[in-house]
Amino acid sequence: MNKINLTTQRKAILDIIQQSHDHPTAAEVIERLREQGRQFAYGTVYNSLRYLTDMGLIRELKLGEAASRYDARTDEHQHIVCRRCGRVDEVLTDIPAAWLEAVARETGYAIDRAQAVVEGVCAECRNSGK
Amino acid sequence: MNKINLTTQRKAILDIIQQSHDHPTAAEVIERLREQGRQFAYGTVYNSLRYLTDMGLIRELKLGEAASRYDARTDEHQHIVCRRCGRVDEVLTDIPAAWLEAVARETGYAIDRAQAVVEGVCAECRNSGK
DNA sequence: GCAATATTTATACTAAATCTAAATATAAAC
DNA sequence: GTTTATATTTAGATTTAGTATAAATATTGC
């Protein structure tokens, strides 16, 4: 059951996200589709992004910007955003379990997961702009 | 220099946020002002929230919901959101510095700060709904 | 009090995303 | 292999959160 139904549109959108390494927004997905000569209805892109997210094929990132970004990496990991150029990179070092346990003790919550957005300046920006 | 100019409107909005312990959104601030019999222009509330944030009197929280929330606690701390009822609580246990150092090594970024949103189920929801 | 500056107000506008209903496409039943 | 049922796509309207603009009002410095 729960078979994944990858229509032409959904497959094209999934491909874009899997081939991009900069966590594109919905608007950027539409732009890249157009570069490939494809064009789907606005709503179809949003529907597909939600479908792919629900099916666990991609992840929706809410990093505090106006628009959500999408990531082909679906394993638990965090993100770091450059304050200067806005680029978003993966953070694969896990948040310490001991911290989550301390938070559970402090708050009385049963914790499912933690989403961290680290802010800083990327190596490239530091070298160029000073 | 940089004197803080607290107009009637800004003071009223600051008071609301300082008296609320549930991190209200702009819409909720407007609602609570109306309950007090006050009503400011829509844009004034947004301008004031930005002014108060810029002045460091409140903090803007972007927790992945559509709307920003505002917090009278301006010291560095994190937040935890209940998946069931949506309440937002403070997390005062600091993110381990060692993790941030590991992230800096991994990514090559100079890190300014980290914002974490922990998700779980609050004690109240666990006891009631099961 | 009067000019200069800052703030508020009402309104228009923008961006991101969702909703709706009709049109298509796909799958299931016979 | 049509017919029926279900799922998906489409175009366009709608919603939500927030910003921009320009006139009106308030505040400050002389």
mmCIF file of C-alpha atoms in Angstrom, chain A residues 34-104:
data_model
loop_
_atom_site.group_PDB
_atom_site.id
_atom_site.type_symbol
_atom_site.label_atom_id
_atom_site.label_comp_id
_atom_site.label_asym_id
_atom_site.label_seq_id
_atom_site.Cartn_x
_atom_site.Cartn_y
_atom_site.Cartn_z
ATOM 1 C CA ARG A 34 11.279 26.755 -17.678
ATOM 2 C CA GLU A 35 15.005 26.616 -18.514
ATOM 3 C CA GLN A 36 14.395 23.006 -19.511
ATOM 4 C CA GLY A 37 11.519 24.088 -21.714
ATOM 5 C CA ARG A 38 8.891 22.641 -19.382
ATOM 6 C CA GLN A 39 6.134 24.600 -17.774
ATOM 7 C CA PHE A 40 3.518 23.360 -15.318
ATOM 8 C CA ALA A 41 0.735 25.216 -13.614
ATOM 9 C CA TYR A 42 1.788 27.184 -10.583
ATOM 10 C CA GLY A 43 -0.439 25.111 -8.309
ATOM 11 C CA THR A 44 0.922 21.866 -9.715
ATOM 12 C CA VAL A 45 4.413 22.771 -8.571
ATOM 13 C CA TYR A 46 3.179 23.489 -5.052
ATOM 14 C CA ASN A 47 1.015 20.359 -5.014
ATOM 15 C CA SER A 48 3.915 18.258 -6.231
ATOM 16 C CA LEU A 49 6.326 19.696 -3.690
ATOM 17 C CA ARG A 50 3.872 18.858 -0.946
ATOM 18 C CA TYR A 51 3.246 15.396 -2.324
ATOM 19 C CA LEU A 52 6.957 14.638 -2.597
ATOM 20 C CA THR A 53 7.465 15.953 0.934
ATOM 21 C CA ASP A 54 4.597 13.828 2.284
ATOM 22 C CA MET A 55 6.005 10.763 0.549
ATOM 23 C CA GLY A 56 9.375 11.431 2.163
ATOM 24 C CA LEU A 57 11.222 11.837 -1.128
ATOM 25 C CA ILE A 58 12.297 15.396 -0.352
ATOM 26 C CA ARG A 59 12.343 17.636 2.699
ATOM 27 C CA GLU A 60 10.814 21.066 3.134
ATOM 28 C CA LEU A 61 13.137 23.542 4.856
ATOM 29 C CA LYS A 62 11.791 26.564 6.664
ATOM 30 C CA LEU A 63 14.853 28.609 7.355
ATOM 31 C CA GLY A 64 13.237 31.864 8.383
ATOM 32 C CA GLU A 65 13.097 33.320 4.894
ATOM 33 C CA ALA A 66 9.765 34.090 3.270
ATOM 34 C CA ALA A 67 9.778 31.019 1.016
ATOM 35 C CA SER A 68 10.318 27.355 1.859
ATOM 36 C CA ARG A 69 13.296 25.606 0.324
ATOM 37 C CA TYR A 70 13.450 21.975 -0.740
ATOM 38 C CA ASP A 71 16.181 19.454 -0.126
ATOM 39 C CA ALA A 72 16.754 16.059 -1.702
ATOM 40 C CA ARG A 73 18.554 14.868 1.425
ATOM 41 C CA THR A 74 15.875 13.367 3.618
ATOM 42 C CA ASP A 75 18.027 12.077 6.456
ATOM 43 C CA GLU A 76 17.976 14.063 9.690
ATOM 44 C CA HIS A 77 20.421 16.954 9.386
ATOM 45 C CA GLN A 78 20.673 20.683 9.938
ATOM 46 C CA HIS A 79 21.483 23.736 7.830
ATOM 47 C CA ILE A 80 23.775 26.716 7.910
ATOM 48 C CA VAL A 81 22.987 29.990 6.138
ATOM 49 C CA CYS A 82 25.488 32.630 5.042
ATOM 50 C CA ARG A 83 24.512 36.055 6.328
ATOM 51 C CA ARG A 84 26.282 37.713 3.381
ATOM 52 C CA CYS A 85 25.384 35.750 0.254
ATOM 53 C CA GLY A 86 22.422 33.724 1.485
ATOM 54 C CA ARG A 87 23.775 30.341 0.467
ATOM 55 C CA VAL A 88 22.547 27.354 2.421
ATOM 56 C CA ASP A 89 24.790 24.402 3.249
ATOM 57 C CA GLU A 90 24.183 21.101 4.964
ATOM 58 C CA VAL A 91 25.311 20.469 8.528
ATOM 59 C CA LEU A 92 25.898 16.768 9.033
ATOM 60 C CA THR A 93 27.270 16.892 12.556
ATOM 61 C CA ASP A 94 24.361 15.746 14.722
ATOM 62 C CA ILE A 95 22.903 17.860 17.480
ATOM 63 C CA PRO A 96 24.103 16.178 20.701
ATOM 64 C CA ALA A 97 21.508 13.805 22.130
ATOM 65 C CA ALA A 98 22.517 14.993 25.594
ATOM 66 C CA TRP A 99 21.265 18.478 24.759
ATOM 67 C CA LEU A 100 17.903 17.136 23.601
ATOM 68 C CA GLU A 101 17.634 15.143 26.824
ATOM 69 C CA ALA A 102 18.408 18.247 28.862
ATOM 70 C CA VAL A 103 15.724 20.152 26.926
ATOM 71 C CA ALA A 104 13.206 17.371 27.564
#
